[in-house]
mmCIF file of C-alpha atoms in Angstrom:
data_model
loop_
_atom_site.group_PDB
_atom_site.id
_atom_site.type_symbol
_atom_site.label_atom_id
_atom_site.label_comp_id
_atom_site.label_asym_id
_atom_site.label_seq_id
_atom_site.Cartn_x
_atom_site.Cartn_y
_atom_site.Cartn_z
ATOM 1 C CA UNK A 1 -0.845 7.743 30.760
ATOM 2 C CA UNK A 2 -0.670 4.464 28.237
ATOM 3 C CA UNK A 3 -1.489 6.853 25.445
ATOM 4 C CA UNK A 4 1.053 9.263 26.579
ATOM 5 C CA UNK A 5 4.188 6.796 26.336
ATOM 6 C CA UNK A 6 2.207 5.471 23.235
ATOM 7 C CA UNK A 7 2.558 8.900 21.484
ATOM 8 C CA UNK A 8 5.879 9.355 22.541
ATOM 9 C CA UNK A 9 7.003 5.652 21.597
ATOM 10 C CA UNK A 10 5.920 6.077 18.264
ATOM 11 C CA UNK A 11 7.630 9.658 18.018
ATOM 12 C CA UNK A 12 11.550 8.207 19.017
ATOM 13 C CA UNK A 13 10.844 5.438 16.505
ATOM 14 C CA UNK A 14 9.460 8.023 13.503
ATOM 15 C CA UNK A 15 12.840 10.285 14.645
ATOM 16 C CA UNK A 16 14.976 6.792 14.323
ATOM 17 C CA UNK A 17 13.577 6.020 10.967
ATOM 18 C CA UNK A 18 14.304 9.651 9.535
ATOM 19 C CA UNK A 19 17.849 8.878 10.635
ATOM 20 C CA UNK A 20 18.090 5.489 9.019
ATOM 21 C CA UNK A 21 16.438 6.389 5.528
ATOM 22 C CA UNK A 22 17.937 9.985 5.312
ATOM 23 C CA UNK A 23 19.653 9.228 2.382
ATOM 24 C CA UNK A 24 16.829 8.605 0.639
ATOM 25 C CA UNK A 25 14.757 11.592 1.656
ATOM 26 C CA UNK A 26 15.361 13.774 -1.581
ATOM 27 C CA UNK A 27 13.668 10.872 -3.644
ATOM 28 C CA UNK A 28 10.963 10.223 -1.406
ATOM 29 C CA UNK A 29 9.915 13.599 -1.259
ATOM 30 C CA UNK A 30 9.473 13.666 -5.027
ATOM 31 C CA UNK A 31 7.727 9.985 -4.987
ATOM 32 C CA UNK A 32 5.462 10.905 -2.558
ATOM 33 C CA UNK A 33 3.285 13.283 -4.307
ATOM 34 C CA UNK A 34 3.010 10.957 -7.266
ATOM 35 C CA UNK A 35 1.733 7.969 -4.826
ATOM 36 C CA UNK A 36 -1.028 10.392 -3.013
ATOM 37 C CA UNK A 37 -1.854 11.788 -6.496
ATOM 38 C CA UNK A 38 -1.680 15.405 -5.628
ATOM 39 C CA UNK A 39 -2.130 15.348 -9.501
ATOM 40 C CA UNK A 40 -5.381 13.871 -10.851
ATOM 41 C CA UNK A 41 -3.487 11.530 -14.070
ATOM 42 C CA UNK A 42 -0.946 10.442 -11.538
ATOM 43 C CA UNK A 43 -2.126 6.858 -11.017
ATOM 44 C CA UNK A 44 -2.171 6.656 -14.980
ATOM 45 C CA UNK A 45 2.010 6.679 -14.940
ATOM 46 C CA UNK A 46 1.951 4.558 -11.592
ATOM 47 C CA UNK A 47 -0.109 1.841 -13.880
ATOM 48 C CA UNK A 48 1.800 2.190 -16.244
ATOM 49 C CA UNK A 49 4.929 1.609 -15.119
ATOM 50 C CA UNK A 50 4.257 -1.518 -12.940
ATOM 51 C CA UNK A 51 2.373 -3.045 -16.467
ATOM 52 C CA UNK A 52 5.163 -2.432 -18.701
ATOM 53 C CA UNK A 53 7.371 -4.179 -15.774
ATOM 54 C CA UNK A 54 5.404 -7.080 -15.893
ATOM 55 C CA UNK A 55 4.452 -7.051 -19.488
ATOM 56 C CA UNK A 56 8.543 -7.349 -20.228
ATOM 57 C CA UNK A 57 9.107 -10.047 -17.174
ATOM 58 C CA UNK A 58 6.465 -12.247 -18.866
ATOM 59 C CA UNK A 59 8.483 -11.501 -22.460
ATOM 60 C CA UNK A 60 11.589 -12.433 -21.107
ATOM 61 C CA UNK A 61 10.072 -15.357 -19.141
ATOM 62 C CA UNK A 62 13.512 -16.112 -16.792
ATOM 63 C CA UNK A 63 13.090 -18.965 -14.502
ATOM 64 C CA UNK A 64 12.446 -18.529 -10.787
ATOM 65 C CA UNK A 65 15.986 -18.596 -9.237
ATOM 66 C CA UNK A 66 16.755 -16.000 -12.203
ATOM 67 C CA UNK A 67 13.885 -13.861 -10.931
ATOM 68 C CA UNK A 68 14.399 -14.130 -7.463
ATOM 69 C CA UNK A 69 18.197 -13.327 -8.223
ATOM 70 C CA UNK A 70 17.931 -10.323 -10.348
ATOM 71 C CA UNK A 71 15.207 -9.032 -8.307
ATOM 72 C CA UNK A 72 18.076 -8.854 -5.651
ATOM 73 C CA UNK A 73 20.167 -7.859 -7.861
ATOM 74 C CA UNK A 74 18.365 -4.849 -8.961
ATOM 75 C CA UNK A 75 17.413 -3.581 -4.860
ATOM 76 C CA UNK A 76 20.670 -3.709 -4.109
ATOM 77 C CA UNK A 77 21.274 -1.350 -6.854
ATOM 78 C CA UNK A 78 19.073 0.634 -6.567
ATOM 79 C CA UNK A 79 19.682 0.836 -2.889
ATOM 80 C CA UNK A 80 23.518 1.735 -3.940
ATOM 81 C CA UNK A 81 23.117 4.166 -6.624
ATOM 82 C CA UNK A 82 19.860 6.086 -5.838
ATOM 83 C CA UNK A 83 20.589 7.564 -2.625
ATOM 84 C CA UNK A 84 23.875 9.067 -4.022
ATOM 85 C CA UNK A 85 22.214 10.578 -7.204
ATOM 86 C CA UNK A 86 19.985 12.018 -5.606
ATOM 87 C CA UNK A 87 22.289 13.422 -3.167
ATOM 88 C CA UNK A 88 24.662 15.044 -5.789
ATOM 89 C CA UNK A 89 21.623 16.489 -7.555
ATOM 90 C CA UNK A 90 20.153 18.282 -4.199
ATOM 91 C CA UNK A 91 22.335 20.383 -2.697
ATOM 92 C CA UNK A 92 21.972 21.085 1.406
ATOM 93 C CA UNK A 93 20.642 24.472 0.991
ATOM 94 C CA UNK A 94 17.927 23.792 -1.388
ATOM 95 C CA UNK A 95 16.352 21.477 1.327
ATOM 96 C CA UNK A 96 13.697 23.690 2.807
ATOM 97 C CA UNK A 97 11.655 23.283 6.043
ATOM 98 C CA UNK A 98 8.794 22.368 3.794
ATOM 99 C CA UNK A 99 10.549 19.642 2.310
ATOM 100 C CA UNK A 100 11.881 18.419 6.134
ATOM 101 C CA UNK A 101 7.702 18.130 7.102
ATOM 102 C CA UNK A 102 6.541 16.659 4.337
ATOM 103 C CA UNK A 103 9.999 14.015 4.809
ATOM 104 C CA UNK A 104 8.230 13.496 8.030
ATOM 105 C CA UNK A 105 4.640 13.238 6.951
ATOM 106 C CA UNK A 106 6.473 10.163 5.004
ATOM 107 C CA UNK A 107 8.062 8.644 7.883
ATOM 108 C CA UNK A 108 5.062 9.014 10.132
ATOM 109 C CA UNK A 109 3.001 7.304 7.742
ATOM 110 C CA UNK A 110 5.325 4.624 7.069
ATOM 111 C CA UNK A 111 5.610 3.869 11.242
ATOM 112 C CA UNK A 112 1.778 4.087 11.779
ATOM 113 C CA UNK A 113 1.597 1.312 8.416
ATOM 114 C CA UNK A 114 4.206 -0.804 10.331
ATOM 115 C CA UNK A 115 2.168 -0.797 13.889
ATOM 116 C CA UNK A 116 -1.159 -2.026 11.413
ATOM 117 C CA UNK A 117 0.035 -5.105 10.109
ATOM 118 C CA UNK A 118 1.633 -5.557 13.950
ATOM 119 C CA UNK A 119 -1.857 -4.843 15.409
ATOM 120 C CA UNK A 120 -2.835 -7.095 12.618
ATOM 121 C CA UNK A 121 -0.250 -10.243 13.363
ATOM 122 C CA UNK A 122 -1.051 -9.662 16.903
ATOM 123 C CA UNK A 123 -4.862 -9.957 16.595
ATOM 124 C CA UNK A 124 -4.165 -13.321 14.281
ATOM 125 C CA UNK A 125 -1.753 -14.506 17.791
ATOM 126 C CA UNK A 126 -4.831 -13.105 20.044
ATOM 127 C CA UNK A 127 -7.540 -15.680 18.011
ATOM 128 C CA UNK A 128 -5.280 -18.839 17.491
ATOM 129 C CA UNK A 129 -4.080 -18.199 21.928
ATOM 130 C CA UNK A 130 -8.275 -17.741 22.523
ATOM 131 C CA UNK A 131 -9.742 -19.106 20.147
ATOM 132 C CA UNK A 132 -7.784 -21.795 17.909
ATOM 133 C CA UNK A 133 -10.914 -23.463 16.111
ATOM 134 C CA UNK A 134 -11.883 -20.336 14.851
ATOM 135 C CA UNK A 135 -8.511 -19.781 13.910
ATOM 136 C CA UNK A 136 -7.849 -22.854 12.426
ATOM 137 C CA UNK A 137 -11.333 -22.904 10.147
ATOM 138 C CA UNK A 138 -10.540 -18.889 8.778
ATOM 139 C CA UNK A 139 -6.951 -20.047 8.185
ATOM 140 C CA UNK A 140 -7.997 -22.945 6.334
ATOM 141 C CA UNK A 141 -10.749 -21.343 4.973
ATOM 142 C CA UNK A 142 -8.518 -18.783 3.787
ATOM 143 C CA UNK A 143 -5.611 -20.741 2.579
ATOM 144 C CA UNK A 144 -8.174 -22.908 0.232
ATOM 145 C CA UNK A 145 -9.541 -19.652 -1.096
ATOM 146 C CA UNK A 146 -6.028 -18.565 -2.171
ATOM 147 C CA UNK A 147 -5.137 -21.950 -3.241
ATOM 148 C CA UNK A 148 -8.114 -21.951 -6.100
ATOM 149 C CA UNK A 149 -7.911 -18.944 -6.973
ATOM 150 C CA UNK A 150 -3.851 -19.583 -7.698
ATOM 151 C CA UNK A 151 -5.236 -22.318 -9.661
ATOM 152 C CA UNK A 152 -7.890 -20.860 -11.777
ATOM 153 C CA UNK A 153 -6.341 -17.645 -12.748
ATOM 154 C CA UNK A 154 -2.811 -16.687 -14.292
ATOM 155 C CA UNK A 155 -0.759 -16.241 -11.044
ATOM 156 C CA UNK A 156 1.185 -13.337 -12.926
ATOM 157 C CA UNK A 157 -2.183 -11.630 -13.309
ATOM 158 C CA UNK A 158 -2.825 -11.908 -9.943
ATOM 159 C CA UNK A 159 0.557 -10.480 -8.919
ATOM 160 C CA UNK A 160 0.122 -7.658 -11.134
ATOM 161 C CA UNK A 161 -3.575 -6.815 -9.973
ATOM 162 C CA UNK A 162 -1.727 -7.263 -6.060
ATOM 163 C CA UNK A 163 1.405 -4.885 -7.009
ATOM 164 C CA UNK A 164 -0.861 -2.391 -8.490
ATOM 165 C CA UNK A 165 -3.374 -2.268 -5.593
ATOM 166 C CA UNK A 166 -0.624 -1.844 -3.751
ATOM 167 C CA UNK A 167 0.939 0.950 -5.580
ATOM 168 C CA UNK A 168 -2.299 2.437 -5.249
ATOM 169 C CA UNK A 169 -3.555 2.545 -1.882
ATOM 170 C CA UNK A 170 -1.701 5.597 -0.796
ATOM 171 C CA UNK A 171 -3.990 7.471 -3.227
ATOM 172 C CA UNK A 172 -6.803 5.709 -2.820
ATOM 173 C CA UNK A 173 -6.596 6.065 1.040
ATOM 174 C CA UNK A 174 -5.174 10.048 0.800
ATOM 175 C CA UNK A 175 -8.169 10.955 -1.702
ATOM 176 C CA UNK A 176 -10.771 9.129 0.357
ATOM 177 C CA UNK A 177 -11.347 7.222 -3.009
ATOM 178 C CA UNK A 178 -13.205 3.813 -1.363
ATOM 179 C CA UNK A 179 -15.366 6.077 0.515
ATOM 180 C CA UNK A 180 -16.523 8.154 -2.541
ATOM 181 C CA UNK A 181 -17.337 4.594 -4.260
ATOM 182 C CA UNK A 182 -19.243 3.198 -1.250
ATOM 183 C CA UNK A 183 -20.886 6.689 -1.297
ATOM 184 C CA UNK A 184 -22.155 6.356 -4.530
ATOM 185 C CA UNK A 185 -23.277 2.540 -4.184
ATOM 186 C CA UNK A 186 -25.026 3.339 -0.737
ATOM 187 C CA UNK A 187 -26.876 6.301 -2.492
ATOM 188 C CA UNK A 188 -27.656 4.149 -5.899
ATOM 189 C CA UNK A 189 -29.297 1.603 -3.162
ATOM 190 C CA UNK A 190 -31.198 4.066 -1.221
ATOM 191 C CA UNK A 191 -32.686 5.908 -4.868
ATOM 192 C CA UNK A 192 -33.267 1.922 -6.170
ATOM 193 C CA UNK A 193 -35.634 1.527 -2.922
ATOM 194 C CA UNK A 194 -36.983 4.784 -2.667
ATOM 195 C CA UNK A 195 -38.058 4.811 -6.704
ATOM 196 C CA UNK A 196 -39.574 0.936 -5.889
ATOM 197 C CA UNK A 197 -41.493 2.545 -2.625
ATOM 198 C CA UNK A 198 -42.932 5.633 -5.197
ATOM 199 C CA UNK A 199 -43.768 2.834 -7.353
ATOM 200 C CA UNK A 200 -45.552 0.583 -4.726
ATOM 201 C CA UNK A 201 -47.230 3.767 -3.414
ATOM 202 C CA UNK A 202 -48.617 4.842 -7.065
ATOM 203 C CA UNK A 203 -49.758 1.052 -7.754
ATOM 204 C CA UNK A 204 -51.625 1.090 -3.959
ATOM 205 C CA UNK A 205 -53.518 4.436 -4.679
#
């Protein structure tokens, strides 16, 4: 029974968010491919675009309340003009029932990544309620990680290598790429040990 009300929870709120980001269906529809690379050079364009971004924000060099003003700026833009363009470019009748599932493929995936990071938040509440030292020592832990590693490396590298991964996952996770690497590593281990047993077996006889 839980499950059942789960299921249909999570259906009324991917129905609610298809009403509340209609307007921006047309140009998710043609993102979408691009970010599950249904095209093998598509992650080439996605790094591309996000370095050249960052390449001319470290040119330009504004300060931070410039940054943090323009970067406003610029969503609320985008959030403005996008919707309508892409609008007065798609007409009613071109949108086709295969465009309407895929426009929910996109909001279903978007609700199940927005009950992760709430499983995730409540796990973090779950620890720190049952067990605070633990919590305390990986927070701290953590925090003093983040903290050096802020401090030893360019912190505009570090947001462009965490904008890219970013940009990336939905490929990575749609093409099963991180399984095909720990694949290959797991298989590279097992030949490494089997070619030292062969060896240890030839030396023995």
């Amino acid at each position: 029974m839980p499950d059942i009300l789960l299921v249909s929870d999570q259906e009324k709120r991917i129905k609610s968010l298809k009403r509340r980001i209609e307007t921006w269906r047309v140009f998710l529809v043609a993102l979408y491919p691009v970010l599950i690379w249904t095209e093998p050079w598509y992650p080439a364009p996605i790094i591309g675009t996000i370095s050249t971004i960052f390449i001319l924000y470290w040119y330009w060099d504004p300060p931070i309340i410039t940054s943090i003003s323009l970067f406003f700026m610029l969503a609320s833009l985008i959030d403005y003009i996008v919707p309508r363009i892409a609008m007065s470019i798609s007409h009613p009748q071109h949108w086709t029932a295969a465009k309407e599932k895929q426009f929910e493929i996109i909001c279903e995936s978007l609700v199940k990544t927005q009950d992760n990071i709430c499983k995730q938040i409540a796990y973090l509440m779950d620890l720190k309620e049952k067990r605070p030292k633990m919590y305390f020592l990986s927070l701290f832990s953590f925090c003093t990680l983040l903290a050096w590693i802020g401090y030893t490396v360019n912190n505009r590298i570090i947001c462009l290598t965490l904008v890219t991964l970013v940009a990336l996952y939905p490929g990575v996770k749609h093409n099963g790429v991180s399984k095909k690497i720990l694949s290959v590593f797991l298989n590279r281990i097992t030949d490494g040990i089997r070619s030292y047993t062969e060896k240890n077996s030839v030396k023995s006889n």
